[in-house]
Amino acid sequence: MKKTRNPFQHLAKALALLTLLIVGSSYFQACKHEPIIPDITDTTGTDTTDIIIDTSAVDTTSTPPQSLCDPDSAYFVQDILPIFVANCATSGCHDAATHEEDVVLDNYEHIYDEIDPYDLDNSVFKLIIEDNNSNRMPPSPMPRLSAMQTLAIANWILQGAPNNSCEEPVFTCNTTNVSLSATVYPILQNYCIGCHSSSNASGGINLSTYNNLKATALDGTLFGSINHSSGYVAMPQGLPKLNQCSIDRIKSWIDAGAPNN
Ligand code: HEC
């Protein structure tokens, strides 16, 4: 099952990332007219460090303990699985019940079956970066994966597609300087938007436009669902509960009045 390591992987990785940066910037061009939350375009793949780690738990304002997670690594549990669960393993597509085209993308073993480690020349990745909207995955009208998500998947495949995990410890958590664009939206993008976009508003909840998100934040359903409070449906569906730092930081943004900052 385990495939051999490509000796040219470093060169291949550099070329692939370069290509993705170019493709990635055109994604954002194409998205200019979408009613998405502003300012996230500032994080376009110029700094790959920001792309592959969950920075939500890292305190950048004081002198925190060193991050335990390698900033150059993509972690399957935190960075990759949420993308597949929210965008691919949905009902009618690649969940276990539907298994469209015999492809199931709901856990590590199933996802690993569909890709070739160290090699971006495989069908799943090619479909993700496909230009033609009617051939690409996820198919239209589902939104295209973002450049950040695409880069994270590329990075993970080029690391050999390990079943790895890294969680920042809670004591590095800073809940004082949270903003929608830098803190909250990246978490939602990774764990929620695939199931809660304008074209796929599961349960009638659309988290991809500011006004809808704000309403969900201010009426308590956003926090109730991610905190697994009684009376709310626990989110993210099909995934483990968000780490406590992410929950605390979203709570802090909600308590500040859910500003569009
Ligand atoms: C795999 C798809 C999926 C993912 C991922 C997902 N959701 Fe949901 N969400 C749903 C579905 C389906 C419902 C409707 C559930 C129901 O009504 O039983 C729902 C309902 C909700 C609700 C309404 C809850 C209530 O009690 O009324 C909120 C709020 C919500 N989701 C927020 C989120 C957030 C925030 C995330 C990310 C942390 C997330 N969801 C991730 C599918 C998903």
Short mmCIF file of C-alpha atoms and ligand atoms in Angstrom, two decimals:
data_model
loop_
_atom_site.label_atom_id
_atom_site.label_comp_id
_atom_site.label_asym_id
_atom_site.label_seq_id
_atom_site.Cartn_x
_atom_site.Cartn_y
_atom_site.Cartn_z
CA MET A 1 0.00 0.00 0.00
CA LYS A 2 2.75 2.45 0.93
CA LYS A 3 4.18 4.01 -2.20
CA THR A 4 7.83 4.93 -2.72
CA ARG A 5 9.25 8.40 -2.15
CA ASN A 6 10.01 10.39 -5.31
CA PRO A 7 13.67 11.48 -5.23
CA PHE A 8 12.77 14.73 -7.01
CA GLN A 9 10.15 15.60 -4.48
CA HIS A 10 11.76 18.86 -3.38
CA LEU A 11 11.92 20.18 -6.91
CA ALA A 12 8.47 18.84 -7.63
CA LYS A 13 7.17 20.46 -4.46
CA ALA A 14 8.64 23.83 -5.29
CA LEU A 15 7.21 23.75 -8.80
CA ALA A 16 3.85 22.56 -7.59
CA LEU A 17 3.58 25.23 -4.94
CA LEU A 18 4.57 27.90 -7.44
CA THR A 19 1.90 26.70 -9.84
CA LEU A 20 -0.63 26.67 -7.04
CA LEU A 21 0.23 30.19 -6.03
CA ILE A 22 -0.48 31.34 -9.55
CA VAL A 23 -3.66 29.30 -9.79
CA GLY A 24 -4.56 30.42 -6.28
CA SER A 25 -4.33 34.09 -7.08
CA SER A 26 -6.65 33.59 -10.03
CA TYR A 27 -9.17 31.90 -7.71
CA PHE A 28 -9.30 35.04 -5.69
CA GLN A 29 -9.66 37.16 -8.83
CA ALA A 30 -12.58 34.99 -9.85
CA CYS A 31 -14.14 35.37 -6.42
CA LYS A 32 -14.08 39.19 -6.39
CA HIS A 33 -17.80 39.44 -7.08
CA GLU A 34 -18.90 36.88 -4.52
CA PRO A 35 -20.47 38.26 -1.35
CA ILE A 36 -17.72 36.84 0.80
CA ILE A 37 -16.37 38.41 3.93
CA PRO A 38 -13.75 41.01 3.00
CA ASP A 39 -10.07 41.03 3.88
CA ILE A 40 -9.43 37.31 3.71
CA THR A 41 -7.87 37.95 0.30
CA ASP A 42 -4.98 39.55 2.16
CA THR A 43 -3.80 36.09 3.10
CA THR A 44 -3.37 34.93 -0.53
CA GLY A 45 -0.61 32.36 -0.70
CA THR A 46 2.30 34.79 -0.35
CA ASP A 47 3.16 33.38 3.05
CA THR A 48 2.77 29.62 3.02
CA THR A 49 3.34 29.53 6.77
CA ASP A 50 -0.07 31.04 7.29
CA ILE A 51 -1.67 28.58 4.98
CA ILE A 52 -0.88 25.29 6.54
CA ILE A 53 -1.16 25.75 10.26
CA ASP A 54 -4.04 26.46 12.52
CA THR A 55 -2.79 29.75 13.94
CA SER A 56 -5.91 30.21 16.02
CA ALA A 57 -4.15 28.95 19.12
CA VAL A 58 -0.93 30.89 18.70
CA ASP A 59 -0.45 34.06 20.67
CA THR A 60 1.34 36.53 18.42
CA THR A 61 1.03 39.60 20.63
CA SER A 62 2.96 38.66 23.76
CA THR A 63 5.82 36.22 24.16
CA PRO A 64 4.10 32.87 24.18
CA PRO A 65 5.71 29.46 24.61
CA GLN A 66 7.02 28.16 21.32
CA SER A 67 4.43 26.54 19.10
CA LEU A 68 4.54 22.77 19.36
CA CYS A 69 3.32 22.29 15.82
CA ASP A 70 5.75 22.47 12.91
CA PRO A 71 4.74 25.51 10.86
CA ASP A 72 5.98 23.79 7.69
CA SER A 73 3.72 20.78 8.12
CA ALA A 74 0.11 20.18 7.19
CA TYR A 75 -1.66 18.09 9.81
CA PHE A 76 -4.26 15.62 8.58
CA VAL A 77 -6.55 15.83 11.60
CA GLN A 78 -6.62 19.64 11.91
CA ASP A 79 -5.98 20.85 8.37
CA ILE A 80 -7.05 18.19 5.88
CA LEU A 81 -9.88 16.01 7.22
CA PRO A 82 -12.19 19.01 7.87
CA ILE A 83 -11.84 20.09 4.23
CA PHE A 84 -12.85 16.66 2.93
CA VAL A 85 -15.69 16.18 5.43
CA ALA A 86 -17.26 19.59 4.79
CA ASN A 87 -16.77 19.70 1.02
CA CYS A 88 -16.72 16.12 -0.25
CA ALA A 89 -18.11 13.59 2.26
CA THR A 90 -21.55 15.19 2.17
CA SER A 91 -24.89 13.50 1.57
CA GLY A 92 -25.42 12.82 -2.14
CA CYS A 93 -21.68 12.94 -2.79
CA HIS A 94 -18.83 11.02 -1.14
CA ASP A 95 -20.29 10.04 2.22
CA ALA A 96 -20.40 6.33 3.07
CA ALA A 97 -24.09 6.05 2.13
CA THR A 98 -23.84 7.64 -1.34
CA HIS A 99 -20.23 6.70 -2.29
CA GLU A 100 -20.57 8.44 -5.66
CA GLU A 101 -18.24 6.77 -8.23
CA ASP A 102 -17.32 4.34 -5.42
CA VAL A 103 -15.32 7.13 -3.75
CA VAL A 104 -15.78 7.75 0.00
CA LEU A 105 -13.86 10.64 1.56
CA ASP A 106 -14.91 10.54 5.20
CA ASN A 107 -11.83 9.28 7.08
CA TYR A 108 -8.09 8.76 6.75
CA GLU A 109 -8.13 5.27 5.25
CA HIS A 110 -10.72 6.17 2.64
CA ILE A 111 -9.01 9.43 1.65
CA TYR A 112 -5.59 7.75 1.52
CA ASP A 113 -7.02 5.13 -0.86
CA GLU A 114 -7.78 7.87 -3.40
CA ILE A 115 -4.47 9.73 -3.48
CA ASP A 116 -0.82 8.96 -4.19
CA PRO A 117 1.54 10.18 -1.48
CA TYR A 118 4.37 12.47 -2.65
CA ASP A 119 2.62 12.90 -6.01
CA LEU A 120 0.20 15.60 -7.10
CA ASP A 121 -0.48 13.77 -10.35
CA ASN A 122 -3.48 11.86 -9.03
CA SER A 123 -7.15 12.07 -9.88
CA VAL A 124 -8.49 13.63 -6.69
CA PHE A 125 -5.99 16.46 -6.66
CA LYS A 126 -6.33 17.05 -10.41
CA LEU A 127 -10.10 17.37 -10.05
CA ILE A 128 -9.67 19.90 -7.23
CA ILE A 129 -7.50 22.18 -9.38
CA GLU A 130 -9.44 21.54 -12.61
CA ASP A 131 -10.22 24.81 -14.44
CA ASN A 132 -13.39 23.64 -16.10
CA ASN A 133 -16.21 24.29 -13.63
CA SER A 134 -18.34 21.39 -14.80
CA ASN A 135 -15.53 18.86 -14.32
CA ARG A 136 -13.96 20.14 -11.12
CA MET A 137 -14.55 18.88 -7.59
CA PRO A 138 -16.48 19.91 -5.62
CA PRO A 139 -18.78 20.37 -8.63
CA SER A 140 -20.59 23.64 -9.32
CA PRO A 141 -22.66 25.16 -7.69
CA MET A 142 -20.58 24.11 -4.67
CA PRO A 143 -17.81 26.67 -4.19
CA ARG A 144 -14.34 25.80 -5.39
CA LEU A 145 -11.88 24.95 -2.61
CA SER A 146 -9.97 28.06 -1.62
CA ALA A 147 -6.32 28.55 -2.57
CA MET A 148 -5.40 28.02 1.08
CA GLN A 149 -7.28 24.72 1.26
CA THR A 150 -5.78 23.58 -2.04
CA LEU A 151 -2.27 24.45 -0.88
CA ALA A 152 -2.81 22.63 2.41
CA ILE A 153 -3.87 19.47 0.56
CA ALA A 154 -0.91 19.77 -1.83
CA ASN A 155 1.49 20.24 1.05
CA TRP A 156 0.05 17.24 2.90
CA ILE A 157 0.26 14.97 -0.17
CA LEU A 158 3.88 16.06 -0.74
CA GLN A 159 4.67 15.17 2.88
CA GLY A 160 3.57 11.61 2.08
CA ALA A 161 -0.04 12.01 3.23
CA PRO A 162 0.57 10.97 6.86
CA ASN A 163 -2.20 10.47 9.41
CA ASN A 164 -0.71 13.19 11.62
CA SER A 165 -2.14 15.55 14.20
CA CYS A 166 -0.93 18.54 16.21
CA GLU A 167 -2.99 20.54 18.67
CA GLU A 168 -1.69 23.78 20.17
CA PRO A 169 -1.93 23.68 23.96
CA VAL A 170 -4.61 25.87 25.54
CA PHE A 171 -2.07 27.89 27.54
CA THR A 172 -0.87 29.55 24.33
CA CYS A 173 -4.38 30.77 23.61
CA ASN A 174 -4.90 34.51 23.25
CA THR A 175 -8.52 35.62 23.20
CA THR A 176 -7.87 39.35 23.35
CA ASN A 177 -6.99 40.27 19.77
CA VAL A 178 -9.54 38.40 17.74
CA SER A 179 -10.97 39.65 14.47
CA LEU A 180 -13.33 38.19 11.93
CA SER A 181 -10.82 38.17 9.09
CA ALA A 182 -7.73 36.94 10.93
CA THR A 183 -9.23 34.66 13.58
CA VAL A 184 -12.84 33.63 13.09
CA TYR A 185 -13.16 33.33 9.33
CA PRO A 186 -10.16 30.97 8.87
CA ILE A 187 -11.70 28.58 11.42
CA LEU A 188 -15.10 28.72 9.75
CA GLN A 189 -13.53 28.29 6.32
CA ASN A 190 -11.70 25.18 7.42
CA TYR A 191 -14.45 23.52 9.44
CA CYS A 192 -17.84 24.90 8.41
CA ILE A 193 -18.27 26.80 5.13
CA GLY A 194 -18.29 23.69 2.93
CA CYS A 195 -21.63 22.76 4.52
CA HIS A 196 -22.80 26.33 5.20
CA SER A 197 -22.26 28.41 2.05
CA SER A 198 -24.75 30.31 -0.09
CA SER A 199 -25.04 27.33 -2.44
CA ASN A 200 -25.13 24.69 0.32
CA ALA A 201 -26.78 26.19 3.39
CA SER A 202 -27.25 23.04 5.50
CA GLY A 203 -30.02 23.47 8.06
CA GLY A 204 -30.75 26.89 6.50
CA ILE A 205 -27.51 28.26 7.99
CA ASN A 206 -25.23 30.28 5.67
CA LEU A 207 -21.96 31.31 7.33
CA SER A 208 -20.29 32.67 4.18
CA THR A 209 -21.76 36.19 4.16
CA TYR A 210 -21.26 38.66 6.97
CA ASN A 211 -24.92 39.51 7.64
CA ASN A 212 -25.97 35.87 7.90
CA LEU A 213 -22.98 35.01 10.04
CA LYS A 214 -23.61 37.97 12.33
CA ALA A 215 -27.25 36.97 12.83
CA THR A 216 -26.21 33.43 13.77
CA ALA A 217 -23.55 34.83 16.10
CA LEU A 218 -25.83 37.30 17.89
CA ASP A 219 -28.80 34.96 18.38
CA GLY A 220 -26.61 32.41 20.18
CA THR A 221 -26.83 29.54 17.68
CA LEU A 222 -23.22 29.84 16.50
CA PHE A 223 -21.76 29.51 19.99
CA GLY A 224 -24.42 26.99 21.12
CA SER A 225 -23.57 24.67 18.24
CA ILE A 226 -19.75 24.79 18.53
CA ASN A 227 -19.87 24.63 22.34
CA HIS A 228 -22.23 21.61 22.12
CA SER A 229 -24.65 23.40 24.45
CA SER A 230 -27.89 21.57 25.14
CA GLY A 231 -30.71 22.60 22.81
CA TYR A 232 -28.35 23.08 19.84
CA VAL A 233 -27.21 20.67 17.16
CA ALA A 234 -23.52 19.93 17.82
CA MET A 235 -21.13 21.28 15.17
CA PRO A 236 -19.00 20.72 13.14
CA GLN A 237 -21.08 17.78 11.97
CA GLY A 238 -19.06 14.62 11.32
CA LEU A 239 -15.93 16.05 12.95
CA PRO A 240 -14.57 16.25 16.50
CA LYS A 241 -15.47 19.31 18.56
CA LEU A 242 -13.30 22.38 17.77
CA ASN A 243 -10.35 22.83 20.11
CA GLN A 244 -11.10 24.93 23.20
CA CYS A 245 -8.94 27.82 22.04
CA SER A 246 -10.88 28.17 18.78
CA ILE A 247 -14.17 28.08 20.70
CA ASP A 248 -12.92 30.70 23.20
CA ARG A 249 -11.70 32.98 20.44
CA ILE A 250 -14.98 32.79 18.51
CA LYS A 251 -16.81 33.48 21.79
CA SER A 252 -14.66 36.55 22.36
CA TRP A 253 -15.51 37.86 18.88
CA ILE A 254 -19.24 37.23 19.47
CA ASP A 255 -19.08 38.98 22.87
CA ALA A 256 -17.53 42.01 21.15
CA GLY A 257 -20.70 42.25 19.03
CA ALA A 258 -19.53 40.12 16.07
CA PRO A 259 -17.85 43.05 14.27
CA ASN A 260 -16.88 42.94 10.58
CA ASN A 261 -13.20 43.52 11.28
C1 HEC B 1 -20.64 18.00 7.09
C2 HEC B 1 -21.51 19.13 7.06
C3 HEC B 1 -21.47 20.16 8.17
C4 HEC B 1 -20.36 20.75 8.73
C5 HEC B 1 -18.89 20.47 8.43
C6 HEC B 1 -20.85 21.74 9.63
N1 HEC B 1 -22.21 21.74 9.65
FE1 HEC B 1 -23.41 22.96 10.74
N2 HEC B 1 -25.05 21.93 10.11
C7 HEC B 1 -25.04 20.90 9.21
C8 HEC B 1 -26.38 20.37 9.08
C9 HEC B 1 -26.81 19.22 8.16
C10 HEC B 1 -27.20 21.13 9.96
C11 HEC B 1 -28.69 20.93 10.26
C12 HEC B 1 -28.74 19.95 11.39
C13 HEC B 1 -30.13 19.69 11.90
O1 HEC B 1 -30.98 20.56 11.76
O2 HEC B 1 -30.31 18.60 12.45
C14 HEC B 1 -26.33 22.10 10.59
C15 HEC B 1 -26.77 23.04 11.52
C16 HEC B 1 -25.98 24.06 12.01
C17 HEC B 1 -26.44 25.13 12.88
C18 HEC B 1 -27.82 25.28 13.47
C19 HEC B 1 -27.77 24.59 14.82
C20 HEC B 1 -29.03 24.69 15.61
O3 HEC B 1 -29.04 24.14 16.73
O4 HEC B 1 -29.98 25.30 15.13
C21 HEC B 1 -25.36 25.94 13.13
C22 HEC B 1 -25.33 27.22 13.95
C23 HEC B 1 -24.24 25.35 12.45
N3 HEC B 1 -24.64 24.22 11.78
C24 HEC B 1 -22.96 25.87 12.51
C25 HEC B 1 -21.84 25.16 12.06
C26 HEC B 1 -20.50 25.58 12.36
C27 HEC B 1 -20.12 26.83 13.15
C28 HEC B 1 -19.68 24.66 11.78
C29 HEC B 1 -18.18 24.61 11.84
C30 HEC B 1 -17.56 24.68 13.14
C31 HEC B 1 -20.51 23.67 11.11
N4 HEC B 1 -21.81 24.01 11.32
C32 HEC B 1 -20.04 22.59 10.38
C33 HEC B 1 -23.94 20.43 8.51
C34 HEC B 1 -22.63 20.77 8.77
#
